[in-house]
Amino acid sequence: MALNRGPIDPDVLYDQNIHRSETVWDDRNTPEINCRRREAVVQRTIPLHRKILPLLRASGFYGLARLGFIQLDWHLITALLERWRPETHTFHMPVGECTITLQDVEVLVGLPTDGEPVIGQMHDDWLHVCQELLGVIPPPEQIRGQRLSLTWLGAEFHELANDADEETITRYARAYILQLMGGSIFVDKSTRYVHLMFLPFLANLHHTGQYSWGGACLAWLYRQLCKASKQGVREIAGPLILLQIWAWERFPIVAPQLLHVNANQLHGRAYGSRWRDQFCVTRSATHVVSQYRYMFDLLQPSQIVWEPYKTVIDSLPHFCTNGHNIWQTISPLICFYIGEWHHPDRVLRQFGIQQAVPRDCNTEPLLHNIDLRTADWSDRVAHLVMRWHNRRRFTATGPPIEQFYMDVTQEYIHWYKNISKLYITQPGAAMSHLRSNNIRLRNVADDPQQVLNICNDNEQYMENIHYMYDVPIVPAPVQRRRPLVQEPDQLEEVDQHGEEVPPMTQTQSEHNYVSPVMMMPTFGTTYYDSGVGQSSDFGRGYYNSEAGQSSTDFGQQYYDLGSDPSSSYMHGHGRGRGEHNEYLYYEVPAAVPEESDELQQ
């Protein structure tokens, strides 16, 4: 029985033949990608001084500055990258699309999102700009094109005197922010230089916060993900720690277990700061790319947290929520020559809205051909700037999930299964089919012939798994001359008392081969309630505050899966129908009065 590598319908994921997931399907030993970053050096060069904290707050970079250093997991980034799709700017998981949005950037690192686009004119004399804003002229060898050496910058501003005057403090703050940009959110593959195009925005730090730095950061990340998702690319840069924290919040199965959260340090900071505390990794398979691939292949609806900030949003500092009015905008994200489309309409469950089949989207892949060497780059992104200025007119809306038994429509389930690549690895695809067949057994236990057919399918999938790992196939111990059927209560008992295999366990048999089935983690089984049915006449569309409802399907009825759960990969995901539907929200300890910045420093 051949495994379908997907997608079945290539209309949406039309570039699958050049995507890196195509390589992983054929070669499970594809190595992890090289992640380029500089946060560790940033923490050691230009120190964070208490006297620049007010300027960091005014400029919108306080949350990022207090994030601190967090170890980056290259293997997790690789597994996420293999599911990133430039055609939709989303991660395609077995349970649906998800992505990092403007909400995630503002909540996790505190960068402002609702503001002017980060775009401006290029200067011919960067030495003069440096002298005016930094108070020092860098040697010509420390500037490469339009980029300044971060090593030189750190050596020039290695300390700030306690008796420094206001101008010196301001220059030190500009150097510190410029270092944050080049070493964290706008890092390139060299990791040694920062683009000087950002320096003029720091001329008046009290006006710097009026720009959408969160949007520019997300545009930079999208561009890096799109480029690195192609076959043959071995390196990736950008704000990767933001992506990792986002994944820890959304997927508890890959997140380390926090040993404690220092509420005193978290108070007044961005929500992502809680991951700088001590945590334990014994309950997650860190730094094993093959394990991450397999875990995402077997991801269940109950193993993704669609709204991780729902219970803590009201307790966050205001700079983490100021832009909430545009978090659901369908608009381009802009960072000078970089323009990438933001599509929250494809991930409405992240905003508590039921997901239906989204509109066709055009991420304008030709924008990837534009860089600073493009003579007319500003003209080619002008239409994106105009759309951003009208960002409030284009907001993804829909009925809240609470009004339905399911967080997606039935049409979306069947549509997504056809257009997406659900599985990255062949073992993951085979094991997922085995799981689906086991669930089907519950519904056909009184039909011996169907049970026999499903068992035969399962054996074929197991043989496929053995073949993938180049190990001998163990003959079936039971001769099936006639169908043997367990009673429903016996099937229930077997399912509930099955031994769970740790993710990294390898079992050696008496025939001296390693069973790949024993190497795989076993997750909980999802149960389906076929008696649930729900219809609704709520509509869905993109709301235009000036023009009214621009697209809708009022009168359309949404139904549950009915009596055939095996026809969908999301069977059993009815809301309010069992503990497997509960979201895994994190709870933050009660806030305590914030200590002064001087004491924290």
XYZ file of C-alpha atoms in Angstrom, residues 33-556:
524
model
C 19.984 23.737 9.097
C 22.731 26.048 10.349
C 21.161 28.855 12.402
C 23.036 32.150 12.377
C 22.602 34.363 15.446
C 24.509 36.785 17.643
C 22.455 37.214 20.848
C 25.167 35.680 23.041
C 27.716 38.249 21.828
C 25.181 41.047 22.232
C 24.809 40.210 25.918
C 28.572 40.605 26.438
C 29.434 43.718 24.397
C 27.328 46.835 24.979
C 25.905 46.391 28.514
C 22.352 47.343 29.366
C 22.701 50.408 31.598
C 19.930 51.622 33.855
C 20.227 55.180 32.519
C 19.051 54.186 29.034
C 15.945 52.297 30.224
C 13.626 55.339 29.790
C 14.883 55.779 26.233
C 14.346 52.078 25.512
C 10.745 52.386 26.693
C 10.159 55.473 24.561
C 11.663 53.843 21.471
C 9.687 50.577 21.829
C 12.708 48.317 22.418
C 12.416 47.825 26.174
C 10.691 44.431 25.910
C 13.299 43.084 23.498
C 16.162 44.438 25.629
C 14.880 42.641 28.732
C 14.307 39.338 26.933
C 17.827 38.136 27.696
C 19.669 35.196 26.193
C 17.854 31.909 25.444
C 19.575 28.887 23.943
C 18.499 28.215 20.364
C 17.462 24.703 19.295
C 18.620 24.267 15.697
C 16.740 20.998 15.348
C 13.404 22.524 16.328
C 13.955 25.425 13.922
C 14.724 22.892 11.175
C 11.540 20.897 11.817
C 9.458 24.086 11.727
C 11.193 25.306 8.590
C 10.275 22.078 6.792
C 6.609 22.906 7.394
C 6.809 26.590 6.439
C 5.156 27.323 3.103
C 6.097 30.465 1.135
C 2.858 30.064 -0.834
C 0.747 30.854 2.269
C 3.202 32.219 4.874
C 1.979 29.595 7.326
C 3.181 26.346 8.871
C 1.214 23.369 7.537
C 0.590 20.945 10.394
C -1.579 17.807 10.314
C -4.233 19.698 12.323
C -4.303 22.776 10.100
C -2.350 25.920 9.337
C -0.732 28.076 11.989
C 1.736 30.944 11.849
C 3.520 33.613 13.844
C 1.474 36.824 13.669
C 1.697 40.451 14.759
C 0.043 39.403 18.011
C 2.851 36.971 18.784
C 5.578 39.533 18.095
C 4.030 42.199 20.316
C 3.082 39.867 23.173
C 6.313 37.857 23.261
C 8.963 40.555 22.732
C 7.022 43.809 23.122
C 7.908 45.392 19.777
C 5.288 47.940 18.605
C 3.193 46.741 15.667
C 0.694 49.543 14.973
C 2.693 52.364 13.451
C 4.330 53.757 10.348
C 6.107 51.293 8.050
C 9.858 50.990 8.492
C 10.981 52.346 5.143
C 13.131 55.327 4.181
C 15.739 56.753 1.883
C 19.274 55.459 1.511
C 22.130 57.840 2.351
C 25.319 58.350 0.365
C 27.476 59.464 3.306
C 27.068 56.990 6.156
C 30.192 58.306 7.857
C 28.461 61.643 8.374
C 25.341 59.922 9.726
C 27.443 57.969 12.233
C 29.252 61.098 13.362
C 25.993 62.957 13.866
C 24.084 60.234 15.729
C 26.835 58.166 17.358
C 29.361 60.948 17.907
C 32.159 58.972 16.289
C 33.326 58.243 12.748
C 34.024 54.562 12.125
C 37.142 53.675 10.140
C 36.365 52.979 6.481
C 37.313 49.301 6.866
C 34.571 48.906 9.510
C 31.853 49.715 6.966
C 31.024 47.201 4.258
C 28.657 48.711 1.741
C 25.807 49.991 3.904
C 26.581 47.832 6.933
C 28.528 48.667 10.072
C 30.755 46.241 11.977
C 29.090 45.100 15.207
C 32.486 44.236 16.680
C 33.662 47.827 16.236
C 30.385 49.152 17.607
C 30.689 47.028 20.751
C 34.282 48.078 21.338
C 33.435 51.761 20.903
C 30.496 51.694 23.340
C 31.687 49.110 25.871
C 30.636 51.156 28.912
C 28.665 54.205 30.032
C 30.010 56.414 32.795
C 27.693 57.091 35.735
C 28.233 60.843 35.333
C 27.586 60.847 31.564
C 25.686 63.834 30.163
C 22.368 63.560 28.339
C 23.867 63.550 24.850
C 26.302 60.768 25.737
C 23.491 58.699 27.215
C 21.398 59.179 24.056
C 24.277 58.118 21.801
C 24.896 55.075 23.983
C 21.184 54.170 23.724
C 21.334 54.457 19.924
C 24.351 52.152 19.823
C 22.618 49.667 22.116
C 19.457 49.580 19.965
C 21.522 49.309 16.788
C 23.267 46.321 18.346
C 19.892 44.733 19.189
C 18.818 45.169 15.599
C 21.931 43.649 14.052
C 22.349 40.939 16.644
C 18.752 39.817 17.138
C 15.784 40.917 15.040
C 17.525 41.975 11.790
C 20.507 39.637 11.897
C 21.856 38.494 8.538
C 23.928 35.446 7.708
C 27.212 37.233 8.376
C 26.166 37.949 12.024
C 28.967 40.535 12.109
C 27.328 43.588 10.570
C 24.210 45.704 11.043
C 22.470 47.652 8.293
C 23.008 51.398 8.751
C 19.657 52.050 7.078
C 18.086 51.686 10.543
C 20.263 54.335 12.227
C 18.371 57.447 10.976
C 15.215 56.101 12.680
C 17.053 56.510 16.009
C 17.674 60.242 15.591
C 14.813 61.087 17.955
C 14.278 58.095 20.237
C 10.969 59.532 21.469
C 9.648 59.226 17.904
C 11.244 55.844 17.168
C 8.372 54.013 18.868
C 5.910 55.404 16.328
C 7.092 52.878 13.735
C 5.939 49.283 13.309
C 9.136 47.553 14.414
C 7.146 44.411 15.134
C 5.904 44.366 11.552
C 9.430 44.918 10.221
C 10.763 42.122 12.452
C 8.082 39.741 11.209
C 8.747 40.704 7.574
C 12.436 39.902 8.090
C 11.561 36.531 9.642
C 9.099 35.649 6.865
C 11.705 36.444 4.214
C 14.338 34.293 5.906
C 11.890 31.379 6.277
C 10.811 31.615 2.648
C 14.373 31.571 1.356
C 15.564 28.798 3.664
C 12.561 26.564 2.891
C 13.972 25.767 -0.538
C 16.019 22.670 -1.266
C 19.763 22.979 -0.877
C 19.774 25.968 1.492
C 21.993 25.251 4.503
C 21.768 28.447 6.574
C 19.088 30.680 8.026
C 19.260 33.950 9.964
C 16.736 36.408 11.373
C 14.863 36.575 14.710
C 14.929 32.817 15.205
C 14.602 32.976 18.993
C 11.218 34.640 18.471
C 10.181 31.674 16.312
C 11.380 29.209 18.949
C 9.502 30.907 21.783
C 6.393 30.987 19.599
C 6.705 27.224 19.054
C 7.154 26.582 22.789
C 3.948 28.500 23.493
C 1.942 26.733 20.783
C 3.259 23.165 21.057
C 3.758 21.989 24.662
C 5.002 18.604 23.408
C 8.231 20.255 22.152
C 8.593 22.841 24.907
C 10.880 22.399 27.920
C 9.192 22.245 31.299
C 9.633 25.463 33.240
C 10.903 24.678 36.740
C 9.696 28.010 38.039
C 8.732 31.452 36.807
C 10.112 34.414 38.725
C 7.028 36.600 38.859
C 9.085 39.493 40.158
C 11.257 39.477 37.017
C 8.340 38.800 34.637
C 6.252 41.697 35.919
C 6.478 44.628 33.554
C 8.251 42.649 30.839
C 7.215 40.986 27.599
C 5.650 37.550 27.969
C 8.526 35.803 26.215
C 10.838 36.717 29.105
C 9.480 33.821 31.130
C 11.486 31.410 28.957
C 14.783 32.844 30.171
C 14.180 31.159 33.542
C 15.339 27.704 34.527
C 13.639 24.809 32.788
C 13.932 21.072 32.436
C 14.173 19.292 29.074
C 13.638 15.696 30.225
C 10.021 15.746 29.059
C 10.716 16.980 25.556
C 12.871 15.622 22.753
C 15.205 18.577 22.282
C 17.992 18.768 19.726
C 16.824 15.712 17.739
C 15.519 16.822 14.369
C 14.173 13.379 13.392
C 12.188 13.249 16.623
C 10.699 16.697 16.042
C 9.689 15.687 12.512
C 7.947 12.608 13.800
C 6.193 14.433 16.638
C 4.808 17.020 14.227
C 3.732 14.228 11.845
C 1.646 12.696 14.635
C 0.395 16.005 16.054
C -3.114 15.738 17.476
C -5.702 18.539 17.812
C -5.292 18.548 21.595
C -1.519 19.050 21.291
C -1.616 22.562 19.868
C -2.556 25.624 21.938
C -4.386 27.963 19.608
C -4.729 30.809 22.127
C -1.817 30.636 24.584
C -2.220 34.241 25.788
C -5.940 34.160 26.472
C -5.661 33.882 30.256
C -2.745 36.303 30.685
C -3.403 39.021 28.113
C -4.990 41.380 30.645
C -2.007 41.182 32.990
C 0.634 42.035 30.383
C 2.224 45.507 30.226
C 0.603 47.952 27.855
C 3.466 47.837 25.348
C 2.545 44.173 24.716
C -1.044 44.962 23.722
C -1.040 48.486 22.252
C -1.481 47.236 18.695
C -4.282 44.738 19.343
C -6.579 46.542 16.894
C -4.455 45.489 13.907
C -3.384 42.002 14.984
C -5.877 40.504 12.509
C -5.084 42.767 9.578
C -4.568 41.186 6.161
C -1.781 43.485 5.070
C 1.837 43.450 3.929
C 4.632 43.561 6.485
C 7.307 46.048 5.442
C 11.002 46.486 6.216
C 12.515 48.734 3.560
C 12.833 46.549 0.426
C 11.261 43.523 2.156
C 7.528 43.071 1.767
C 5.759 39.934 3.036
C 2.033 39.374 3.369
C 0.401 38.797 6.761
C -2.496 36.316 6.494
C -4.314 35.832 9.816
C -7.387 34.811 7.812
C -5.746 31.390 7.394
C -5.189 30.912 11.152
C -8.369 32.309 12.673
C -8.322 29.760 15.491
C -5.360 31.698 16.911
C -7.828 34.540 17.516
C -10.713 32.458 18.863
C -12.590 32.407 15.546
C -13.880 29.333 13.747
C -11.781 28.520 10.689
C -13.460 28.082 7.320
C -11.867 27.598 3.918
C -9.847 30.807 3.380
C -9.707 32.842 0.242
C -6.986 32.207 -2.278
C -3.921 34.203 -1.281
C -1.111 35.667 -3.313
C 2.070 36.174 -1.297
C 3.721 37.800 -4.321
C 6.798 35.551 -4.527
C 8.414 37.931 -7.044
C 9.036 40.283 -4.117
C 11.816 37.900 -3.067
C 13.837 39.110 -6.054
C 14.059 42.651 -4.629
C 16.987 43.773 -2.485
C 18.932 46.986 -1.841
C 20.791 46.525 -5.103
C 17.498 46.848 -6.998
C 17.532 50.410 -8.352
C 13.752 50.931 -8.172
C 13.052 48.879 -5.035
C 11.095 51.714 -3.393
C 8.772 51.959 -6.391
C 8.231 48.197 -6.473
C 7.025 48.123 -2.863
C 5.005 51.355 -3.048
C 1.706 49.471 -3.403
C 2.503 47.560 -0.206
C 3.081 50.805 1.688
C -0.268 52.132 0.515
C -2.020 48.946 1.624
C -0.362 49.139 5.065
C -1.679 52.676 5.527
C -5.174 51.189 5.029
C -4.501 48.216 7.336
C -7.570 48.829 9.515
C -9.893 48.403 6.538
C -8.845 44.808 5.918
C -9.408 42.684 8.997
C -10.045 38.943 9.171
C -13.288 38.313 11.059
C -15.742 35.506 11.694
C -17.971 33.892 14.324
C -16.291 32.905 17.599
C -15.490 29.271 18.241
C -17.698 29.173 21.336
C -20.798 29.164 19.109
C -19.905 25.815 17.547
C -19.028 22.264 18.476
C -16.003 22.391 16.183
C -13.300 25.008 15.751
C -13.233 24.383 11.978
C -15.942 23.792 9.425
C -16.416 20.415 7.797
C -15.592 21.946 4.429
C -12.249 23.169 5.759
C -11.288 19.696 6.987
C -11.747 18.002 3.626
C -10.260 20.948 1.734
C -7.130 21.083 3.896
C -6.494 17.348 3.701
C -6.374 17.631 -0.093
C -4.275 20.779 -0.527
C -1.712 20.359 2.261
C 1.329 18.188 2.831
C 0.326 16.639 6.137
C 3.409 14.478 6.728
C 7.101 15.220 6.298
C 8.423 11.673 6.844
C 7.269 8.324 5.544
C 7.285 6.673 9.003
C 5.135 9.505 10.302
C 2.657 9.060 7.458
C 2.516 5.283 7.992
C 2.032 5.566 11.742
C -0.679 8.173 11.276
C -2.549 5.792 8.984
C -2.185 3.045 11.585
C -3.690 5.302 14.189
C -6.600 6.212 11.932
C -7.259 2.543 11.247
C -7.277 1.754 14.945
C -9.931 4.405 15.460
C -11.946 2.962 12.579
C -11.898 -0.433 14.309
C -14.082 1.000 17.058
C -16.830 1.729 14.585
C -16.760 -1.591 12.698
C -16.120 -4.027 15.566
C -19.339 -5.886 14.744
C -18.311 -6.466 11.104
C -15.631 -9.216 10.961
C -14.795 -8.648 7.311
C -14.100 -4.931 7.751
C -11.977 -5.658 10.807
C -9.971 -8.159 8.756
C -9.459 -5.628 5.959
C -8.272 -2.969 8.375
C -5.887 -5.405 10.054
C -4.448 -6.333 6.667
C -3.925 -2.643 5.930
C -2.180 -2.182 9.251
C 0.208 -5.027 8.540
C 1.040 -3.520 5.187
C 1.805 -0.167 6.810
C 4.035 -1.913 9.344
C 5.900 -3.654 6.533
C 6.376 -0.261 4.892
C 7.880 1.092 8.115
C 10.309 -1.834 8.292
C 11.273 -1.256 4.687
C 11.948 2.430 5.381
C 14.432 1.482 8.078
C 16.062 -1.358 6.107
C 15.334 -4.001 8.717
C 13.992 -7.548 8.319
C 10.257 -8.059 8.494
C 9.019 -10.282 11.264
C 6.372 -12.767 10.047
C 2.945 -12.351 11.539
C 2.611 -14.677 14.551
C -1.057 -15.432 13.884
C -2.381 -17.235 10.824
C -5.537 -15.412 9.823
C -7.570 -18.212 8.224
C -10.732 -16.681 9.590
C -11.381 -13.242 11.047
C -10.892 -12.847 14.772
C -12.781 -9.953 16.294
C -12.448 -8.571 19.806
C -15.476 -7.285 21.597
C -15.772 -3.496 21.880
C -14.996 -3.539 25.608
C -11.859 -5.600 24.952
C -10.663 -3.091 22.355
C -11.232 -0.314 24.843
C -9.231 -2.142 27.460
C -6.323 -2.776 25.121
C -6.231 0.860 24.068
C -6.274 2.190 27.599
C -3.629 -0.143 28.994
C -1.145 -0.033 26.127
C 2.367 0.758 27.258
C 3.636 4.181 26.196
C 7.093 4.100 24.638
C 9.467 6.973 25.478
C 10.483 9.059 22.452
C 14.114 7.913 22.410
C 13.626 4.285 23.423
C 14.998 1.572 21.160
C 13.898 -1.998 21.691
C 16.170 -4.867 20.684
C 14.408 -8.062 19.735
C 15.716 -11.601 19.871
C 16.351 -11.353 16.121
C 18.830 -8.505 16.718
C 17.091 -5.746 14.841
C 15.787 -2.394 16.035
C 12.081 -1.988 15.596
C 11.211 1.481 14.327
C 7.797 1.127 15.895
C 9.454 0.935 19.290
C 11.544 3.974 18.492
C 8.489 6.131 17.953
C 6.627 8.044 20.687
C 3.079 6.996 21.416
C 0.573 9.776 21.868
C -2.950 9.676 23.221
C -5.802 8.461 21.068
C -8.451 10.893 19.962
C -12.053 9.733 20.406
C -14.883 10.676 18.168
C -18.499 11.357 19.081
C -20.511 10.568 15.998
C -23.711 11.772 17.562
C -22.774 15.430 17.445
C -24.235 17.588 14.744
C -24.331 21.335 14.550
C -25.506 23.821 12.012
C -25.208 27.563 11.974
C -26.226 30.430 9.784
C -23.426 32.694 10.845
C -21.453 34.204 7.998
C -17.806 34.797 7.559
C -15.936 37.419 5.595
C -13.304 40.092 5.555
C -14.605 43.199 7.210
C -14.010 46.592 5.662
C -14.798 49.345 8.126
C -15.475 51.805 5.333
C -16.957 49.653 2.614
C -18.840 47.156 4.775
C -18.833 43.394 4.353
C -16.703 42.628 1.319
C -17.104 38.883 1.243
C -19.528 36.607 3.013
C -21.401 33.377 2.832
C -24.375 34.061 5.071
C -26.794 31.201 5.092
C -24.109 28.549 4.739
